[in-house]
Amino acid sequence: DKGGHKHFMAKEIAEQPSVLANSLGYYIKDGQVELPDGGIDFASIDRLTMVACGTAFYACLTAKYWFEQIARMPVEIDVASEFRYREPPISKGTAALFVSQSGETADTLAALRYCEGKADKILSVVNVPESSIARESDLALPILAGAEIGVASTKAFTCQLTVLAILAVKAAQDRGHMDAAQAAEALEKIKSVPALMNQALSLGERTNDVSKLLAEARDILFLGRGPMYALAHEGALKLKEISYIHAEAYASGELKHGPIALVDKHVPVIVMAPRDALFDKTISNMQEVMARGGKVLLITDKQGAKEAGDGVWETILMPEVDPFVAPILYAIPAQLIAYHTAVAKGTDVDQPRNLAKSVTVE
Ligand code: F6R
């Protein structure tokens, strides 16, 4: 049942504020993090290894910034298909965390099995609680997104981010980098996301207009810094999956080390720039793109657009948001752009070519 939407993907994008509220209610009680099944004490853990595939991997990439910044925890991340064959040494004191919507992805499951008996604790963040990955972990954390039908993952991604952000707050508190009041304040920021998402979802029409222009492009670049670099990857993946337009993500600061050679007037460059600590640096990279004739689509808030100045091709104005939770909110325009561009191109949005919802073979 598409609930009145044209595609499951549209329905699942629209559902995000309400499913996110489910995760928040499940994990946050009286301003404190509460994990099921005895949880985990991050004070006894020295490092975290996170492994996943595709969109779930980009959730790990985002979370790496959170765990490092607020919990001062060393984090290693890898895609499961590489991790499992690298035979990485797992030192004592390591927690291994696997993120998977389906809980059945073959490479992720194999990576989990590799860590059995080596890691101190095996955690998973899953949407399907009875899945293999959930069953084989010491602690399975459900994201409570509900069934996701569209092949392109949307609500599972933002729920994964939400659970990982909550977990990072717990780690910060366990490791003495936040007191109870600071943790409660960080959790309040996460709790503010569903309402902001509702505002961001009302940008549907605006992203639809922009997407009609993007649909003409052969290549599109996504740029971001910090956690927005992870979001740039997710935006590029979503776009290529369902619109079949070639899209790549780069860390803004890496641009001048090669990829800027790709920029000309035919290549739209999507810059994801909430007003965070790195905003000015991202904007200066954006100006380098514009100086070379690149067409910039800037996603930022009102003040950000003002500070960015003239010459931007198109702008999408987001609600103001605390930088900590900006990655969760900025997933919305990334998803809407992919969706509307695919619709403009007339592709099979829910069943894109060559892709399966659950990849149970390696
Ligand atoms: C992208 C997408 C895939 C999955 C990946 C992992 O939209 O859906 O990249 O994220 O195949 O799947 P799970 O999360 O089920 O392990």
Short mmCIF file of N, CA, C and O in Angstrom, two decimals, residues 28-151:
data_model
loop_
_atom_site.label_atom_id
_atom_site.label_comp_id
_atom_site.label_asym_id
_atom_site.label_seq_id
_atom_site.Cartn_x
_atom_site.Cartn_y
_atom_site.Cartn_z
N ILE A 28 15.15 6.83 24.08
CA ILE A 28 15.36 7.95 25.01
C ILE A 28 14.23 7.97 26.04
O ILE A 28 13.07 8.15 25.69
N LYS A 29 14.61 7.75 27.31
CA LYS A 29 13.60 7.77 28.38
C LYS A 29 14.06 8.77 29.44
O LYS A 29 15.19 8.67 29.94
N ASP A 30 13.19 9.71 29.76
CA ASP A 30 13.51 10.75 30.76
C ASP A 30 14.85 11.43 30.49
O ASP A 30 15.67 11.60 31.40
N GLY A 31 15.08 11.76 29.24
CA GLY A 31 16.29 12.51 28.91
C GLY A 31 17.57 11.71 28.98
O GLY A 31 18.66 12.28 28.95
N GLN A 32 17.46 10.38 29.08
CA GLN A 32 18.66 9.54 29.12
C GLN A 32 18.53 8.41 28.10
O GLN A 32 17.43 8.00 27.75
N VAL A 33 19.68 7.91 27.65
CA VAL A 33 19.68 6.80 26.69
C VAL A 33 19.40 5.50 27.42
O VAL A 33 20.00 5.21 28.46
N GLU A 34 18.48 4.74 26.87
CA GLU A 34 18.20 3.43 27.44
C GLU A 34 18.29 2.38 26.33
O GLU A 34 17.54 2.43 25.37
N LEU A 35 19.25 1.46 26.46
CA LEU A 35 19.42 0.43 25.44
C LEU A 35 18.77 -0.87 25.91
O LEU A 35 18.72 -1.13 27.11
N PRO A 36 18.30 -1.69 24.98
CA PRO A 36 17.69 -2.97 25.37
C PRO A 36 18.75 -3.99 25.81
O PRO A 36 19.95 -3.77 25.59
N ASP A 37 18.32 -5.06 26.39
CA ASP A 37 19.16 -6.24 26.70
C ASP A 37 20.47 -5.93 27.41
O ASP A 37 21.52 -6.44 27.04
N GLY A 38 20.42 -5.09 28.40
CA GLY A 38 21.65 -4.82 29.16
C GLY A 38 22.58 -3.83 28.49
O GLY A 38 23.55 -3.37 29.09
N GLY A 39 22.31 -3.47 27.22
CA GLY A 39 23.07 -2.43 26.54
C GLY A 39 24.55 -2.70 26.43
O GLY A 39 24.98 -3.85 26.30
N ILE A 40 25.33 -1.65 26.49
CA ILE A 40 26.78 -1.75 26.41
C ILE A 40 27.37 -0.61 27.22
O ILE A 40 26.81 0.49 27.24
N ASP A 41 28.48 -0.88 27.89
CA ASP A 41 29.18 0.17 28.62
C ASP A 41 30.43 0.55 27.81
O ASP A 41 31.39 -0.21 27.76
N PHE A 42 30.40 1.72 27.19
CA PHE A 42 31.52 2.13 26.33
C PHE A 42 32.77 2.49 27.14
O PHE A 42 33.85 2.65 26.55
N ALA A 43 32.64 2.59 28.45
CA ALA A 43 33.82 2.86 29.26
C ALA A 43 34.80 1.68 29.19
O ALA A 43 36.00 1.85 29.35
N SER A 44 34.27 0.49 28.92
CA SER A 44 35.14 -0.69 28.87
C SER A 44 35.59 -1.00 27.43
O SER A 44 36.21 -2.03 27.18
N ILE A 45 35.30 -0.10 26.51
CA ILE A 45 35.64 -0.31 25.10
C ILE A 45 36.64 0.75 24.67
O ILE A 45 36.48 1.93 24.96
N ASP A 46 37.71 0.33 23.98
CA ASP A 46 38.74 1.30 23.54
C ASP A 46 38.52 1.80 22.13
O ASP A 46 38.94 2.88 21.77
N ARG A 47 37.94 0.93 21.28
CA ARG A 47 37.78 1.34 19.89
C ARG A 47 36.58 0.65 19.26
O ARG A 47 36.15 -0.40 19.72
N LEU A 48 36.12 1.28 18.19
CA LEU A 48 34.91 0.79 17.53
C LEU A 48 35.24 0.51 16.07
O LEU A 48 35.88 1.32 15.40
N THR A 49 34.82 -0.64 15.59
CA THR A 49 34.95 -0.97 14.17
C THR A 49 33.55 -1.08 13.59
O THR A 49 32.75 -1.87 14.08
N MET A 50 33.25 -0.29 12.58
CA MET A 50 31.91 -0.32 11.98
C MET A 50 31.99 -0.81 10.55
O MET A 50 32.83 -0.33 9.77
N VAL A 51 31.10 -1.73 10.22
CA VAL A 51 31.15 -2.38 8.91
C VAL A 51 29.74 -2.46 8.33
O VAL A 51 28.78 -2.78 9.05
N ALA A 52 29.61 -2.20 7.04
CA ALA A 52 28.30 -2.26 6.38
C ALA A 52 28.51 -2.14 4.87
O ALA A 52 29.65 -2.03 4.40
N CYS A 53 27.42 -2.15 4.13
CA CYS A 53 27.48 -1.97 2.66
C CYS A 53 26.56 -0.81 2.26
O CYS A 53 25.54 -0.57 2.90
N GLY A 54 26.90 -0.17 1.17
CA GLY A 54 26.01 0.80 0.52
C GLY A 54 25.60 1.93 1.45
O GLY A 54 26.42 2.53 2.15
N THR A 55 24.31 2.20 1.44
CA THR A 55 23.77 3.28 2.26
C THR A 55 24.08 3.07 3.74
O THR A 55 24.41 4.02 4.46
N ALA A 56 24.00 1.84 4.20
CA ALA A 56 24.30 1.55 5.61
C ALA A 56 25.75 1.91 5.92
O ALA A 56 26.08 2.35 7.03
N PHE A 57 26.64 1.74 4.93
CA PHE A 57 28.04 2.15 5.13
C PHE A 57 28.14 3.67 5.29
O PHE A 57 28.91 4.17 6.11
N TYR A 58 27.34 4.40 4.53
CA TYR A 58 27.40 5.86 4.67
C TYR A 58 26.84 6.31 6.03
O TYR A 58 27.25 7.35 6.55
N ALA A 59 25.93 5.52 6.58
CA ALA A 59 25.49 5.82 7.95
C ALA A 59 26.69 5.64 8.90
O ALA A 59 26.90 6.45 9.81
N CYS A 60 27.51 4.61 8.66
CA CYS A 60 28.71 4.40 9.49
C CYS A 60 29.70 5.55 9.31
O CYS A 60 30.31 6.01 10.29
N LEU A 61 29.87 5.99 8.07
CA LEU A 61 30.81 7.09 7.81
C LEU A 61 30.38 8.35 8.56
O LEU A 61 31.21 9.06 9.14
N THR A 62 29.09 8.62 8.58
CA THR A 62 28.58 9.78 9.33
C THR A 62 28.85 9.59 10.82
O THR A 62 29.33 10.49 11.51
N ALA A 63 28.55 8.37 11.30
CA ALA A 63 28.68 8.09 12.74
C ALA A 63 30.12 8.16 13.21
O ALA A 63 30.39 8.47 14.37
N LYS A 64 31.04 7.87 12.32
CA LYS A 64 32.46 7.96 12.69
C LYS A 64 32.78 9.37 13.19
O LYS A 64 33.46 9.55 14.20
N TYR A 65 32.26 10.40 12.49
CA TYR A 65 32.48 11.77 12.93
C TYR A 65 31.90 11.99 14.33
O TYR A 65 32.50 12.63 15.17
N TRP A 66 30.71 11.46 14.55
CA TRP A 66 30.06 11.66 15.86
C TRP A 66 30.85 10.98 16.98
O TRP A 66 31.13 11.59 18.01
N PHE A 67 31.18 9.72 16.80
CA PHE A 67 31.88 8.98 17.86
C PHE A 67 33.24 9.60 18.15
O PHE A 67 33.67 9.68 19.30
N GLU A 68 33.94 10.03 17.10
CA GLU A 68 35.24 10.65 17.33
C GLU A 68 35.09 11.99 18.04
O GLU A 68 35.83 12.29 18.98
N GLN A 69 34.13 12.79 17.56
CA GLN A 69 34.02 14.14 18.09
C GLN A 69 33.48 14.18 19.51
O GLN A 69 34.07 14.79 20.37
N ILE A 70 32.36 13.50 19.74
CA ILE A 70 31.76 13.69 21.06
C ILE A 70 32.17 12.63 22.07
O ILE A 70 32.17 12.88 23.25
N ALA A 71 32.55 11.43 21.61
CA ALA A 71 32.94 10.38 22.56
C ALA A 71 34.45 10.16 22.57
O ALA A 71 34.94 9.33 23.34
N ARG A 72 35.18 10.90 21.72
CA ARG A 72 36.64 10.78 21.62
C ARG A 72 37.05 9.32 21.48
O ARG A 72 37.98 8.84 22.13
N MET A 73 36.33 8.61 20.65
CA MET A 73 36.55 7.18 20.52
C MET A 73 37.17 6.89 19.15
O MET A 73 36.65 7.34 18.13
N PRO A 74 38.28 6.16 19.10
CA PRO A 74 38.84 5.79 17.79
C PRO A 74 37.86 4.88 17.04
O PRO A 74 37.36 3.90 17.60
N VAL A 75 37.61 5.22 15.78
CA VAL A 75 36.64 4.46 15.00
C VAL A 75 37.26 4.07 13.67
O VAL A 75 37.86 4.89 12.98
N GLU A 76 37.10 2.81 13.32
CA GLU A 76 37.51 2.35 12.01
C GLU A 76 36.25 1.94 11.26
O GLU A 76 35.36 1.33 11.87
N ILE A 77 36.18 2.29 9.99
CA ILE A 77 35.01 1.84 9.23
C ILE A 77 35.47 1.19 7.94
O ILE A 77 36.54 1.50 7.43
N ASP A 78 34.67 0.29 7.42
CA ASP A 78 34.99 -0.30 6.12
C ASP A 78 33.73 -0.88 5.51
O ASP A 78 32.77 -1.21 6.21
N VAL A 79 33.77 -1.01 4.18
CA VAL A 79 32.70 -1.74 3.51
C VAL A 79 32.94 -3.24 3.76
O VAL A 79 34.08 -3.70 3.79
N ALA A 80 31.86 -3.97 3.93
CA ALA A 80 31.96 -5.36 4.37
C ALA A 80 32.74 -6.24 3.39
O ALA A 80 33.50 -7.12 3.80
N SER A 81 32.59 -5.98 2.09
CA SER A 81 33.24 -6.84 1.09
C SER A 81 34.76 -6.71 1.14
O SER A 81 35.49 -7.63 0.75
N GLU A 82 35.27 -5.57 1.59
CA GLU A 82 36.71 -5.40 1.76
C GLU A 82 37.15 -5.89 3.14
O GLU A 82 38.13 -6.61 3.27
N PHE A 83 36.40 -5.51 4.15
CA PHE A 83 36.75 -5.85 5.53
C PHE A 83 36.95 -7.36 5.70
O PHE A 83 37.94 -7.82 6.25
N ARG A 84 36.00 -8.12 5.18
CA ARG A 84 36.00 -9.56 5.48
C ARG A 84 37.22 -10.28 4.90
O ARG A 84 37.67 -11.29 5.44
N TYR A 85 37.78 -9.77 3.82
CA TYR A 85 38.93 -10.45 3.20
C TYR A 85 40.27 -9.83 3.57
O TYR A 85 41.31 -10.33 3.20
N ARG A 86 40.21 -8.69 4.29
CA ARG A 86 41.47 -8.06 4.70
C ARG A 86 42.11 -8.78 5.85
O ARG A 86 43.25 -8.52 6.19
N GLU A 87 41.32 -9.62 6.51
CA GLU A 87 41.76 -10.25 7.76
C GLU A 87 42.34 -9.20 8.72
O GLU A 87 43.48 -9.32 9.17
N PRO A 88 41.56 -8.17 9.02
CA PRO A 88 42.08 -7.11 9.87
C PRO A 88 42.31 -7.62 11.30
O PRO A 88 41.52 -8.42 11.80
N PRO A 89 43.39 -7.19 11.93
CA PRO A 89 43.59 -7.56 13.33
C PRO A 89 42.54 -6.85 14.19
O PRO A 89 42.28 -5.67 13.99
N ILE A 90 41.93 -7.59 15.09
CA ILE A 90 40.94 -6.99 15.99
C ILE A 90 41.55 -7.04 17.39
O ILE A 90 41.68 -8.12 17.96
N SER A 91 41.93 -5.86 17.90
CA SER A 91 42.61 -5.89 19.20
C SER A 91 41.60 -5.97 20.33
O SER A 91 40.42 -5.64 20.17
N LYS A 92 42.09 -6.41 21.49
CA LYS A 92 41.24 -6.50 22.68
C LYS A 92 40.67 -5.12 22.99
O LYS A 92 41.32 -4.11 22.76
N GLY A 93 39.45 -5.07 23.45
CA GLY A 93 38.83 -3.79 23.74
C GLY A 93 38.06 -3.20 22.57
O GLY A 93 37.60 -2.07 22.62
N THR A 94 37.96 -3.97 21.48
CA THR A 94 37.24 -3.50 20.30
C THR A 94 35.78 -3.94 20.35
O THR A 94 35.48 -5.11 20.63
N ALA A 95 34.88 -3.02 20.07
CA ALA A 95 33.49 -3.39 19.81
C ALA A 95 33.30 -3.34 18.30
O ALA A 95 33.78 -2.40 17.65
N ALA A 96 32.66 -4.35 17.73
CA ALA A 96 32.39 -4.36 16.29
C ALA A 96 30.91 -4.11 16.08
O ALA A 96 30.07 -4.73 16.74
N LEU A 97 30.61 -3.17 15.18
CA LEU A 97 29.22 -2.77 14.98
C LEU A 97 28.85 -2.92 13.50
O LEU A 97 29.55 -2.41 12.63
N PHE A 98 27.77 -3.64 13.24
CA PHE A 98 27.34 -3.91 11.88
C PHE A 98 25.99 -3.25 11.64
O PHE A 98 25.09 -3.38 12.47
N VAL A 99 25.90 -2.53 10.53
CA VAL A 99 24.66 -1.81 10.23
C VAL A 99 24.05 -2.42 8.98
O VAL A 99 24.73 -2.57 7.95
N SER A 100 22.79 -2.84 9.08
CA SER A 100 22.14 -3.45 7.93
C SER A 100 20.63 -3.31 8.05
O SER A 100 20.06 -3.69 9.06
N GLN A 101 20.01 -2.77 7.03
CA GLN A 101 18.55 -2.68 7.02
C GLN A 101 17.96 -4.09 7.06
O GLN A 101 17.18 -4.41 7.94
N SER A 102 18.34 -4.90 6.08
CA SER A 102 17.75 -6.24 5.94
C SER A 102 18.24 -7.19 7.02
O SER A 102 17.53 -8.11 7.42
N GLY A 103 19.46 -7.00 7.47
CA GLY A 103 20.07 -7.94 8.42
C GLY A 103 20.50 -9.23 7.75
O GLY A 103 20.89 -10.19 8.42
N GLU A 104 20.47 -9.27 6.41
CA GLU A 104 20.80 -10.49 5.68
C GLU A 104 21.89 -10.30 4.64
O GLU A 104 22.22 -11.24 3.92
N THR A 105 22.45 -9.11 4.53
CA THR A 105 23.47 -8.86 3.50
C THR A 105 24.66 -9.80 3.71
O THR A 105 25.26 -9.85 4.79
N ALA A 106 24.98 -10.57 2.66
CA ALA A 106 25.94 -11.67 2.79
C ALA A 106 27.31 -11.19 3.28
O ALA A 106 27.88 -11.79 4.19
N ASP A 107 27.82 -10.12 2.69
CA ASP A 107 29.16 -9.66 3.08
C ASP A 107 29.18 -9.14 4.52
O ASP A 107 30.15 -9.34 5.25
N THR A 108 28.10 -8.45 4.90
CA THR A 108 28.05 -7.90 6.26
C THR A 108 27.97 -9.04 7.29
O THR A 108 28.64 -9.01 8.32
N LEU A 109 27.18 -10.04 6.96
CA LEU A 109 27.06 -11.21 7.85
C LEU A 109 28.41 -11.94 7.96
O LEU A 109 28.83 -12.33 9.06
N ALA A 110 29.10 -12.08 6.85
CA ALA A 110 30.41 -12.75 6.88
C ALA A 110 31.40 -11.93 7.69
O ALA A 110 32.22 -12.50 8.43
N ALA A 111 31.33 -10.60 7.59
CA ALA A 111 32.23 -9.74 8.37
C ALA A 111 31.95 -9.90 9.85
O ALA A 111 32.86 -9.95 10.69
N LEU A 112 30.67 -10.00 10.19
CA LEU A 112 30.28 -10.21 11.59
C LEU A 112 30.86 -11.53 12.10
O LEU A 112 31.45 -11.60 13.18
N ARG A 113 30.72 -12.57 11.28
CA ARG A 113 31.22 -13.89 11.72
C ARG A 113 32.74 -13.87 11.88
O ARG A 113 33.28 -14.53 12.76
N TYR A 114 33.41 -13.08 11.05
CA TYR A 114 34.87 -12.95 11.18
C TYR A 114 35.23 -12.37 12.55
O TYR A 114 36.24 -12.75 13.15
N CYS A 115 34.38 -11.46 13.06
CA CYS A 115 34.68 -10.79 14.33
C CYS A 115 34.30 -11.63 15.55
O CYS A 115 34.70 -11.30 16.67
N GLU A 116 33.54 -12.68 15.34
CA GLU A 116 33.13 -13.53 16.47
C GLU A 116 34.36 -14.13 17.14
O GLU A 116 35.23 -14.68 16.47
N GLY A 117 34.41 -14.02 18.46
CA GLY A 117 35.55 -14.57 19.19
C GLY A 117 36.76 -13.64 19.18
O GLY A 117 37.75 -13.91 19.85
N LYS A 118 36.73 -12.56 18.36
CA LYS A 118 37.85 -11.61 18.33
C LYS A 118 37.46 -10.29 19.01
O LYS A 118 38.23 -9.76 19.79
N ALA A 119 36.27 -9.79 18.68
CA ALA A 119 35.83 -8.52 19.27
C ALA A 119 35.28 -8.77 20.67
O ALA A 119 34.76 -9.85 20.95
N ASP A 120 35.38 -7.76 21.55
CA ASP A 120 34.82 -7.89 22.90
C ASP A 120 33.31 -7.98 22.84
O ASP A 120 32.69 -8.64 23.67
N LYS A 121 32.73 -7.24 21.89
CA LYS A 121 31.28 -7.22 21.82
C LYS A 121 30.86 -7.00 20.38
O LYS A 121 31.46 -6.19 19.67
N ILE A 122 29.84 -7.71 19.95
CA ILE A 122 29.32 -7.56 18.59
C ILE A 122 27.95 -6.90 18.65
O ILE A 122 27.02 -7.44 19.26
N LEU A 123 27.88 -5.71 18.05
CA LEU A 123 26.62 -4.96 18.05
C LEU A 123 26.07 -4.92 16.63
O LEU A 123 26.83 -4.95 15.67
N SER A 124 24.77 -4.79 16.52
CA SER A 124 24.22 -4.53 15.20
C SER A 124 23.11 -3.51 15.30
O SER A 124 22.45 -3.37 16.33
N VAL A 125 22.95 -2.77 14.20
CA VAL A 125 21.87 -1.80 14.07
C VAL A 125 21.07 -2.27 12.85
O VAL A 125 21.56 -2.22 11.73
N VAL A 126 19.90 -2.79 13.11
CA VAL A 126 19.15 -3.51 12.05
C VAL A 126 17.69 -3.05 12.01
O VAL A 126 17.16 -2.55 12.99
N ASN A 127 17.07 -3.28 10.86
CA ASN A 127 15.64 -2.98 10.77
C ASN A 127 14.81 -4.23 11.01
O ASN A 127 13.66 -4.13 11.41
N VAL A 128 15.38 -5.40 10.71
CA VAL A 128 14.63 -6.65 10.84
C VAL A 128 15.16 -7.41 12.07
O VAL A 128 16.24 -8.00 12.01
N PRO A 129 14.43 -7.38 13.17
CA PRO A 129 14.97 -7.92 14.43
C PRO A 129 15.18 -9.43 14.40
O PRO A 129 16.00 -9.95 15.16
N GLU A 130 14.46 -10.14 13.52
CA GLU A 130 14.65 -11.60 13.48
C GLU A 130 15.66 -12.02 12.41
O GLU A 130 15.80 -13.20 12.10
N SER A 131 16.40 -11.05 11.85
CA SER A 131 17.36 -11.36 10.78
C SER A 131 18.60 -12.06 11.33
O SER A 131 18.86 -12.07 12.54
N SER A 132 19.39 -12.64 10.40
CA SER A 132 20.62 -13.36 10.80
C SER A 132 21.58 -12.45 11.55
O SER A 132 22.15 -12.84 12.57
N ILE A 133 21.78 -11.23 11.03
CA ILE A 133 22.75 -10.32 11.67
C ILE A 133 22.29 -9.98 13.09
O ILE A 133 23.09 -9.98 14.03
N ALA A 134 21.00 -9.73 13.27
CA ALA A 134 20.49 -9.44 14.62
C ALA A 134 20.69 -10.65 15.53
O ALA A 134 21.16 -10.51 16.66
N ARG A 135 20.35 -11.83 15.03
CA ARG A 135 20.42 -13.04 15.87
C ARG A 135 21.84 -13.36 16.29
O ARG A 135 22.08 -13.89 17.37
N GLU A 136 22.80 -13.06 15.41
CA GLU A 136 24.18 -13.45 15.71
C GLU A 136 24.97 -12.35 16.44
O GLU A 136 26.16 -12.50 16.67
N SER A 137 24.31 -11.25 16.82
CA SER A 137 25.05 -10.22 17.57
C SER A 137 24.80 -10.37 19.06
O SER A 137 23.80 -10.93 19.48
N ASP A 138 25.73 -9.84 19.86
CA ASP A 138 25.54 -9.82 21.31
C ASP A 138 24.44 -8.84 21.69
O ASP A 138 23.70 -9.04 22.64
N LEU A 139 24.38 -7.74 20.92
CA LEU A 139 23.37 -6.72 21.19
C LEU A 139 22.84 -6.20 19.86
O LEU A 139 23.60 -5.61 19.09
N ALA A 140 21.56 -6.46 19.59
CA ALA A 140 20.95 -5.98 18.35
C ALA A 140 20.09 -4.76 18.67
O ALA A 140 19.23 -4.83 19.55
N LEU A 141 20.35 -3.67 17.98
CA LEU A 141 19.59 -2.44 18.22
C LEU A 141 18.66 -2.20 17.03
O LEU A 141 19.12 -1.93 15.92
N PRO A 142 17.35 -2.32 17.24
CA PRO A 142 16.41 -2.13 16.14
C PRO A 142 16.27 -0.66 15.78
O PRO A 142 16.34 0.20 16.65
N ILE A 143 16.08 -0.38 14.49
CA ILE A 143 15.88 1.02 14.08
C ILE A 143 14.40 1.37 13.98
O ILE A 143 14.05 2.54 13.84
N LEU A 144 13.55 0.35 13.99
CA LEU A 144 12.09 0.55 14.03
C LEU A 144 11.56 1.41 12.88
O LEU A 144 10.65 2.21 13.06
N ALA A 145 12.13 1.22 11.68
CA ALA A 145 11.70 2.01 10.52
C ALA A 145 10.44 1.44 9.87
O ALA A 145 9.82 2.09 9.05
N GLY A 146 10.08 0.21 10.22
CA GLY A 146 8.97 -0.45 9.53
C GLY A 146 9.47 -0.98 8.19
O GLY A 146 10.59 -0.65 7.76
N ALA A 147 8.66 -1.79 7.52
CA ALA A 147 9.09 -2.42 6.27
C ALA A 147 9.50 -1.35 5.26
O ALA A 147 8.79 -0.37 5.06
N GLU A 148 10.65 -1.55 4.64
CA GLU A 148 11.09 -0.64 3.58
C GLU A 148 11.01 -1.41 2.26
O GLU A 148 11.70 -2.41 2.08
N ILE A 149 10.15 -0.91 1.37
CA ILE A 149 9.88 -1.65 0.12
C ILE A 149 10.71 -1.11 -1.04
O ILE A 149 11.27 -1.87 -1.82
N GLY A 150 10.79 0.20 -1.16
CA GLY A 150 11.58 0.80 -2.24
C GLY A 150 13.01 0.27 -2.16
O GLY A 150 13.57 0.18 -1.07
N VAL A 151 13.58 -0.06 -3.32
CA VAL A 151 14.94 -0.60 -3.31
C VAL A 151 15.92 0.45 -2.77
O VAL A 151 16.85 0.13 -2.02
#
